[in-house]
Coordinates of C-alpha atoms in Angstrom, one line a residue:
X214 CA 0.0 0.0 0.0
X215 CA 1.3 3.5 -0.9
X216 CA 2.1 5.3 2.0
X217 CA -0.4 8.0 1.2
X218 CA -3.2 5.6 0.6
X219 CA -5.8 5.8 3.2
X220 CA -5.4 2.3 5.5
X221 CA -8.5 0.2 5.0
X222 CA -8.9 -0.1 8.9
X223 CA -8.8 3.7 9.2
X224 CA -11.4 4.5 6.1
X225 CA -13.8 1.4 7.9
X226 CA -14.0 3.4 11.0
X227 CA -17.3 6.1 11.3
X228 CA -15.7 9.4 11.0
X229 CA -16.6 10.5 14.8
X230 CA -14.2 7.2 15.8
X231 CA -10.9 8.3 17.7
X232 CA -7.8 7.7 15.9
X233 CA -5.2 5.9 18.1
X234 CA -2.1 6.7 18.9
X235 CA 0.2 4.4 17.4
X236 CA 3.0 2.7 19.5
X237 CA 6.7 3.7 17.8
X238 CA 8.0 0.9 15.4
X239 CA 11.5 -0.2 16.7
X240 CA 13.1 1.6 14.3
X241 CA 11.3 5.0 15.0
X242 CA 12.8 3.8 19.1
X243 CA 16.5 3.7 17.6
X244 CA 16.0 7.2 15.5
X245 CA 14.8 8.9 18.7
X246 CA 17.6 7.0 21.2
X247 CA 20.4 7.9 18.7
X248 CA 19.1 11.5 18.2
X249 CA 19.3 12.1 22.0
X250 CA 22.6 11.0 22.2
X251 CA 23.3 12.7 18.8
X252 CA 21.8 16.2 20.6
X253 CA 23.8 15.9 23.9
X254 CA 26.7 15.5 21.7
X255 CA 25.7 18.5 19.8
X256 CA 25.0 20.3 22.7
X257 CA 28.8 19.8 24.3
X258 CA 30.2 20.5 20.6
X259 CA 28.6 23.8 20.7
X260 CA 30.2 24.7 24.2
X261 CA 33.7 23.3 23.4
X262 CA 34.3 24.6 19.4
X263 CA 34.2 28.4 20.8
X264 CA 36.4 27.0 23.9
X265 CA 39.0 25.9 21.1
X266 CA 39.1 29.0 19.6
X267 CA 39.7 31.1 22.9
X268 CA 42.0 28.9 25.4
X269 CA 44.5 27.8 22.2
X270 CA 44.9 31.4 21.3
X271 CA 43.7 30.6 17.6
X272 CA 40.7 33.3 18.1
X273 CA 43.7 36.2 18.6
X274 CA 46.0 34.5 15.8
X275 CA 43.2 34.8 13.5
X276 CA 42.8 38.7 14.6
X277 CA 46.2 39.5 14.0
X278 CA 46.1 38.0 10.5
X279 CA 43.3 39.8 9.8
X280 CA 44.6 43.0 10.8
X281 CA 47.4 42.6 8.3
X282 CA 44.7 42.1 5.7
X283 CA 42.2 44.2 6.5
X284 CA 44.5 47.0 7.8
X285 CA 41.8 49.4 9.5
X286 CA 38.8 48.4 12.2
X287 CA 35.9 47.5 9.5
X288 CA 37.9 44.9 7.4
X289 CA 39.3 43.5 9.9
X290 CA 36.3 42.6 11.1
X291 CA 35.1 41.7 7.7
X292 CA 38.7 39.9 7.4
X293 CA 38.2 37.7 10.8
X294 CA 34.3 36.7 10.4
X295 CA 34.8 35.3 6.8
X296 CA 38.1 33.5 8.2
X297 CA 35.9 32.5 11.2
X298 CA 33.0 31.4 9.2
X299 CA 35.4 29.0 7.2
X300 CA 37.5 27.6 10.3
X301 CA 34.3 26.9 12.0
X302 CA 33.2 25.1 9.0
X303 CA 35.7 22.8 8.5
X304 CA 36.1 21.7 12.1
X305 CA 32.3 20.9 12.0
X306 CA 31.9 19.3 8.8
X307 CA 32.6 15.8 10.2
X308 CA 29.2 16.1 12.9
X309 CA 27.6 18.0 10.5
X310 CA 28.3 15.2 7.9
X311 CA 27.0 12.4 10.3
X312 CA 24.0 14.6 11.5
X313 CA 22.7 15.5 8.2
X314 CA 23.9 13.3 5.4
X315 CA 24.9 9.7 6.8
X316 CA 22.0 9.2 9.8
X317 CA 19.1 10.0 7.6
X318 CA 20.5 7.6 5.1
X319 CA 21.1 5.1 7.7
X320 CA 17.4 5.0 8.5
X321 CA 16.0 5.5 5.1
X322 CA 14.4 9.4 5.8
X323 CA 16.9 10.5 2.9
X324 CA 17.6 9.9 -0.6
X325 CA 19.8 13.3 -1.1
X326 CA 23.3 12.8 -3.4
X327 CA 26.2 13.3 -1.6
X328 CA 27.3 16.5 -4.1
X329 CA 23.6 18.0 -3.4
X330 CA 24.4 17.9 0.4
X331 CA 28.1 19.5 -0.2
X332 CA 26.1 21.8 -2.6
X333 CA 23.8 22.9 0.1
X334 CA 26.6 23.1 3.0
X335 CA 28.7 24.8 1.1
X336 CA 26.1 28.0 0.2
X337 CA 25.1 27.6 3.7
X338 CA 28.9 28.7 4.3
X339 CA 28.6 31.6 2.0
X340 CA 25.1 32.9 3.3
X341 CA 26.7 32.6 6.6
X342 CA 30.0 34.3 5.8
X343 CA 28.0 37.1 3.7
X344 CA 25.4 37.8 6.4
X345 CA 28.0 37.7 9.4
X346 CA 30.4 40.3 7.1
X347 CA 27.4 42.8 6.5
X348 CA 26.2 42.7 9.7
X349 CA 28.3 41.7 12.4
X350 CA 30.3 45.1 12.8
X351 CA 27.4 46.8 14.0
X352 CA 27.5 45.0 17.5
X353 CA 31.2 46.0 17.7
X354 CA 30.8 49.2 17.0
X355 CA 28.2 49.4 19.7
X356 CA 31.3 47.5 22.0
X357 CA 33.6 50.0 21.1
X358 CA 31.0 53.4 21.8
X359 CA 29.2 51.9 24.5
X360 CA 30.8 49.4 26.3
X361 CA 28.1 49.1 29.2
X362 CA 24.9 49.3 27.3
X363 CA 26.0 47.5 23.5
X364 CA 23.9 44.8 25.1
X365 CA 20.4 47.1 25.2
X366 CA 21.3 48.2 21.5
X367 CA 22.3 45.2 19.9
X368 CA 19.3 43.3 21.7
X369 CA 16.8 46.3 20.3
X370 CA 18.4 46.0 16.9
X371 CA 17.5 42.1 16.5
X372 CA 14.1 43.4 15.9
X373 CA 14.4 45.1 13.3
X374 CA 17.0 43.0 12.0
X375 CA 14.7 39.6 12.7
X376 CA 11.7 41.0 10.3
X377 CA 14.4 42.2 7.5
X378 CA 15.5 38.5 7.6
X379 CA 12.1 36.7 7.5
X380 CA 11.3 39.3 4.1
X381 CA 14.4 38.0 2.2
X382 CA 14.6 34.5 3.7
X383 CA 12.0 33.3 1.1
X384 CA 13.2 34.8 -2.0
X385 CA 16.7 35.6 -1.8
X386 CA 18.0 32.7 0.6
X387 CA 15.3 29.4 0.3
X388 CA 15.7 29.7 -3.2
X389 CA 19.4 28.8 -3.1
X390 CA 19.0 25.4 -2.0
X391 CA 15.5 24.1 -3.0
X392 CA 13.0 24.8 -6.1
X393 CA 10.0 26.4 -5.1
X394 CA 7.1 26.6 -7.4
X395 CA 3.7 26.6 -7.8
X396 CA 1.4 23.7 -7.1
X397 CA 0.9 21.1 -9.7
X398 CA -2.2 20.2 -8.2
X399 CA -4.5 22.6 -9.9
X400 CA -7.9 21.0 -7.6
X401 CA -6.2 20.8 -4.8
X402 CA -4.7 24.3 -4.5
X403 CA -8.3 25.9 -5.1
X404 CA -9.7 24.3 -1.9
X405 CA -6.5 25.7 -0.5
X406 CA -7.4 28.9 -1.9
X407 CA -11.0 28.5 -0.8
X408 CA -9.8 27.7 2.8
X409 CA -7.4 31.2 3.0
X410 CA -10.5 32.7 1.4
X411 CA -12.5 31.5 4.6
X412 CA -9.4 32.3 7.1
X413 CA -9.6 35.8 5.8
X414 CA -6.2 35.8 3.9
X415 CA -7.6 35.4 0.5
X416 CA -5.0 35.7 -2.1
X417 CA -2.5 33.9 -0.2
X418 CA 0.4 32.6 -2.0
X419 CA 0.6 28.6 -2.0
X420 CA 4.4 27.2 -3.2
X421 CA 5.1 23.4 -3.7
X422 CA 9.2 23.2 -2.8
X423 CA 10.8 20.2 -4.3
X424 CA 12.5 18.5 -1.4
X425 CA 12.2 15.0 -2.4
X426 CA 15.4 15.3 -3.7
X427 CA 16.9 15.9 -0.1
X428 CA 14.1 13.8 1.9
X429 CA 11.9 11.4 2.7
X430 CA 9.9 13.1 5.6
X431 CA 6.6 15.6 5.3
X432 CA 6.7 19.0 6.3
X433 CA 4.6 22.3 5.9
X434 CA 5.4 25.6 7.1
X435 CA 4.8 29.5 7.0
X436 CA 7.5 31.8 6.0
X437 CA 8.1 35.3 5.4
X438 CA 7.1 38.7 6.3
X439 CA 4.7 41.4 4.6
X440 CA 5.1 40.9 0.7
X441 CA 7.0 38.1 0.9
X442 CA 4.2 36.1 3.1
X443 CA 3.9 32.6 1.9
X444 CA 2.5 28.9 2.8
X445 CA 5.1 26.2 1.6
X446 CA 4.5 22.4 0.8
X447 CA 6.9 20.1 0.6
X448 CA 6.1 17.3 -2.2
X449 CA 6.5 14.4 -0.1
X450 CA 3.8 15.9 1.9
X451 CA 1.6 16.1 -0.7
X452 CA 2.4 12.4 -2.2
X453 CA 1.9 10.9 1.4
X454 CA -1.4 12.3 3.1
X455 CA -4.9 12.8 1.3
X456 CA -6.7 15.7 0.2
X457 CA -8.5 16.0 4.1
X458 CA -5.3 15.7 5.6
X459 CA -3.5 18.3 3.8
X460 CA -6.7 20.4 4.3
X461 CA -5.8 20.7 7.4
X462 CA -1.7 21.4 7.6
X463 CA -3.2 24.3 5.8
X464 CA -5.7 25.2 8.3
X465 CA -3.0 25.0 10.7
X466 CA -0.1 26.8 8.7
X467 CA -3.2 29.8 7.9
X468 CA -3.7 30.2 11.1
X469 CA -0.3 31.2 12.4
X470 CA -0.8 34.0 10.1
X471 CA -3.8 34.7 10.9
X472 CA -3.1 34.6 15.2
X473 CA 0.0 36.7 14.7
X474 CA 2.3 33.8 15.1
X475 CA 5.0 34.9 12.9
X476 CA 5.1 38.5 14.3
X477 CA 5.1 37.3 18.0
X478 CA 7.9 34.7 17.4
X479 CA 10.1 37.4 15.8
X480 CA 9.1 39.6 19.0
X481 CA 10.0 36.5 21.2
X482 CA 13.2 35.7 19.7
X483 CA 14.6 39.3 20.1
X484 CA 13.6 39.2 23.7
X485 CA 15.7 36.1 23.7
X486 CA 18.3 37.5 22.3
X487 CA 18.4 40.5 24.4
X488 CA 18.1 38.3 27.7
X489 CA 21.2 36.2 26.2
X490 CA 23.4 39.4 25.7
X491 CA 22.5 41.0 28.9
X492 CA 23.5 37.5 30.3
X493 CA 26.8 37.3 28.1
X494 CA 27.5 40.7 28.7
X495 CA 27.1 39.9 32.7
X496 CA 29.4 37.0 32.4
X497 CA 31.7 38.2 30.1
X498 CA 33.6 40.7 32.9
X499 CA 34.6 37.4 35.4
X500 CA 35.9 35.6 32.0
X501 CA 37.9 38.5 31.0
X502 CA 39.5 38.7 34.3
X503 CA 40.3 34.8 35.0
X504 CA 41.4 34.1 31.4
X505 CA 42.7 37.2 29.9
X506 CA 46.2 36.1 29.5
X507 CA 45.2 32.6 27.5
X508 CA 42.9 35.0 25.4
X509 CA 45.0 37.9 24.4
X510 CA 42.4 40.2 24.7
X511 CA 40.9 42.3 27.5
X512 CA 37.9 43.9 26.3
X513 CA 35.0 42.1 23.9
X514 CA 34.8 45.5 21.9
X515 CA 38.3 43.2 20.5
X516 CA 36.9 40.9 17.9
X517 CA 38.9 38.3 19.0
X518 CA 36.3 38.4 21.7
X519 CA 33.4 36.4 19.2
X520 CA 34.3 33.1 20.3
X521 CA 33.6 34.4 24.0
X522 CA 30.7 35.5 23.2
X523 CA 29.4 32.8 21.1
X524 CA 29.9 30.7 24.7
X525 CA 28.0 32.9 26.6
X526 CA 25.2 33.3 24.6
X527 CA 25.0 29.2 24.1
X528 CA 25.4 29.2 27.9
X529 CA 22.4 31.5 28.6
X530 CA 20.4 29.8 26.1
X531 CA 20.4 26.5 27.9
X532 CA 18.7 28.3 30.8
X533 CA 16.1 30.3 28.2
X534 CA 15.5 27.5 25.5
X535 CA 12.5 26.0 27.6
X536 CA 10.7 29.0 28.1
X537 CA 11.2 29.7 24.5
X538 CA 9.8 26.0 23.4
X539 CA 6.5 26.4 26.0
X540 CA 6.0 29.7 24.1
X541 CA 6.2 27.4 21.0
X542 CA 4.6 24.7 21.9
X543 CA 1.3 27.0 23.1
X544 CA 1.3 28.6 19.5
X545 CA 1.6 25.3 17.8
X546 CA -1.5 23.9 19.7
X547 CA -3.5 26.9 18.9
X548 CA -2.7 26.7 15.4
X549 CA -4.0 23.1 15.6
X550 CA -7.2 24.5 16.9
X551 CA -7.2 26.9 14.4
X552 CA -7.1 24.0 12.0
X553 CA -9.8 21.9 13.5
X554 CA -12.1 24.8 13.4
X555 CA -11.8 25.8 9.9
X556 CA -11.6 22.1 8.8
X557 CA -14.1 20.5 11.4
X558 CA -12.7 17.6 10.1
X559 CA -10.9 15.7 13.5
X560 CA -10.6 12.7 11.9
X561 CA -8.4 13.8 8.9
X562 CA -6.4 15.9 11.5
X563 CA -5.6 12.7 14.0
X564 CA -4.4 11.0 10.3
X565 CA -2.5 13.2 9.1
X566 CA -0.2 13.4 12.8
X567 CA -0.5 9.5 12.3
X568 CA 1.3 9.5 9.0
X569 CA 3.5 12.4 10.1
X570 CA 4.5 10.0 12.6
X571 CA 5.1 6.9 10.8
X572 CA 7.0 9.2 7.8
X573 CA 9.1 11.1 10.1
X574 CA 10.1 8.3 12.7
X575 CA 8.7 10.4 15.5
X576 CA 8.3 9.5 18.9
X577 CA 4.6 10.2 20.4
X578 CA 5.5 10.4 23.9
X579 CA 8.9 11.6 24.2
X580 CA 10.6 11.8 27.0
X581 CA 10.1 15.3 29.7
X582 CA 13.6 16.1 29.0
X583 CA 13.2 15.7 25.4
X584 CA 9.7 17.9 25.8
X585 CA 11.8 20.8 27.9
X586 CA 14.7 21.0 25.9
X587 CA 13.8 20.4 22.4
X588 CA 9.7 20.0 21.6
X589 CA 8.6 22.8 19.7
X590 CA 5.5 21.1 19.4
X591 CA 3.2 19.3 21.8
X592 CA 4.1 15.5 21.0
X593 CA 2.7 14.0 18.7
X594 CA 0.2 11.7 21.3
X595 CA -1.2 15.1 22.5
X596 CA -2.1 16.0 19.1
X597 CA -3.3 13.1 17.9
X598 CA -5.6 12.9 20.8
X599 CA -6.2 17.2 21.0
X600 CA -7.4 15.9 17.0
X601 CA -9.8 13.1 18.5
X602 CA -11.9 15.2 21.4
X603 CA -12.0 19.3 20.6
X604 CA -15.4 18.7 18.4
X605 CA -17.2 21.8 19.7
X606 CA -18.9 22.1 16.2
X607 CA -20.5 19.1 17.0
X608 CA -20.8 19.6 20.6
X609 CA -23.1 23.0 20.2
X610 CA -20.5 24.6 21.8
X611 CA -19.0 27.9 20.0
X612 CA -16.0 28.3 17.8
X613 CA -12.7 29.8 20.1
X614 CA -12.3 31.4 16.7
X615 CA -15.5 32.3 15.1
X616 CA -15.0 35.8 15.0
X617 CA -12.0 34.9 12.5
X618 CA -13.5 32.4 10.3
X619 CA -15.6 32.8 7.4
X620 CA -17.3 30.0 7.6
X621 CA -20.9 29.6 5.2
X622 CA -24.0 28.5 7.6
X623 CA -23.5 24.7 7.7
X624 CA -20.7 23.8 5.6
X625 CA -16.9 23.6 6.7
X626 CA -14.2 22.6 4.9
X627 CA -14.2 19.0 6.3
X628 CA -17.8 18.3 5.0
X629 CA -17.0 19.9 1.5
X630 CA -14.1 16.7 1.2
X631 CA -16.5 14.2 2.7
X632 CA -18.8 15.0 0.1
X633 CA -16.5 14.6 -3.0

């Protein structure tokens, strides 16, 4: 059976039926097992390749070469991120190699050539080196004019500097290492239409992205900012769940737009960043004192001093990063009501986390580690079941969302597919 067929046991049950959760296959328990060790491992990496940098003097080599090159303040900086960019690079290729090339071969959730993936790390490397050379002398020249409140300006600046990102993400940087184009689908991308039409963003721009040349696993997401605004399907999505199902992944993708999502996260994460430089910038004085000497540098305004910082921040984010992911995790489940409501379809909702699942080699119930450190979303059990009892349509109960919806008297989107 195709993996996007529907399962005969599914389609025999009455559509008001709860969907089970289905128990992890053994592989799906080895995927999760070896990505926790895989993250922890990540996790130490991340501390200890800044480490390198500082306490073997290599972060103040590189400085000194740079100032040679660049020979005044702003190309030497320019000088020591592109160099940094590249050192980094190469020391990380090998986890970077395991993590994103051989592991998802190992278990079958990829089918991407080996020159594709260099392709694609390799103009990561450049958007990297580009983006930290435009951008990153603006903190340091905050360092060097205000060395007790860069922190404030820098954090402030993320905003502004987070939305400019999400507007050119989608068509100067996505493009680079997928092809995104319209839906082939012409049926299927009218009810889509139909759908934003209801969720009050009619003409909505729907893109089908190619990544069956990279993976095996389904994904759906919103991206971009004003203009730039856009839904994106990934083909092996489309291939693996049903009209229904997909229905609602676009219910739920509309209605981050249509709750704000995408402007709060871009608020959130520059709060975030502007608690994790406060912190850095808190830290940084004891660091400076204890270690100056292995350093050779005294003052972060020196950018020798990005290593230092990098640390910090990571540091700090350990302590924010759950906050950040029950923030998340809250958006994500409202989105899924969101989707329910403008669907009314539960049924094709519980499904669709069920292939999701079973695609993706997901875990239902992870761990509450797992959950605090890395869930973005509620796991995949609490959806499926969220899915299988929030029918207040059918309950008499009203819509948390009503006064969003454009619903006609009577017919939802769900009963539109039941009655193809």
């Amino acid at each position: 059976m195709a993996a996007g067929a529907p399962n005969p046991q599914e389609t025999a049950q009455p559509a008001e039926a709860p969907v089970p959760v289905p128990e992890p296959s053994e592989k799906a328990l080895r995927y999760y097992r070896s990505g926790v060790v895989l993250w922890w491992v990540r996790l130490g990496w991340g501390f200890a390749l800044p480490a390198l940098f500082l306490f073997t003097g290599w972060s103040a080599r590189l400085r000194d070469f740079s100032r040679r090159v660049g020979h005044n303040w702003f190309f030497t900086i320019v000088c020591f991120v592109i160099l940094f960019e590249l050192a980094v690079f190469v020391l990380d290729l090998p986890l970077s190699f395991y993590q994103s090339y051989l592991r998802p071969h190992a278990y079958g959730l990829s089918n991407q050539t080996l020159g594709k993936w260099l392709g694609d790390a390799l103009k990561g490397l450049m958007v990297g080196a580009v983006a930290g050379a435009a951008f990153l002398w603006v903190p340091y020249l905050l360092l060097r004019k205000s060395p007790r409140r860069w922190w404030l300006y820098t954090g402030l600046l993320t905003l502004p500097f987070g939305f400019f990102v999400m507007l050119v993400a989608p068509v100067w940087i996505d493009p680079l290492f997928n092809e995104f184009g319209p839906m082939k689908d012409r049926q299927l991308e009218r009810r889509i239409l139909a759908l934003a039409e209801q969720a009050g963003i009619a003409g909505s721009r729907v893109y089908e992205v190619n990544k069956s040349v990279d993976t095996e696993t389904v994904n759906a997401y919103v991206t971009g900012f004003g203009t730039t605004k856009r839904i994106v399907l990934w083909d092996t999505l489309l291939r693996k769940l049903d009209e229904d199902e997909v229905l609602f992944v676009m219910g739920h993708e509309m209605g981050h737009y249509v709750l704000g999502h995408v402007t709060r996260s871009v608020l959130v994460l520059s709060a975030m960043a502007l608690l994790g430089l406060y912190g850095a910038y808190r830290l940084s004085g004891w660091f400076l004192r204890r270690f100056q000497e292995r350093f050779r540098f005294t003052e972060l305004a020196d950018i020798a001093s990005l290593p230092l910082l990098m640390l910090l921040v990571q540091l700090v984010s350990v302590v924010l990063t759950p906050a950040a992911l029950a923030y998340s995790r809250y958006q994500e489940r409202e989105a899924d009501r969101f989707g329910l409501e403008i669907t009314q379809n539960g049924r094709a909702c519980a499904t669709a986390f069920v292939k999701l699942q079973r695609e993706n080699l997901s875990h239902p119930r992870p761990g509450p580690l797992y959950k605090l450190w890395r869930a973005s979303h509620p796991t995949l059990a609490e959806r499926i079941e969220f899915c299988n009892r929030y029918r207040p349509w059918a309950e008499g109960r009203p819509l948390k969302y009503a006064s969003r919806l454009r619903l006609r008297e009577g017919v939802s989107a769900g009963d539109r597919g039941s009655q193809r």
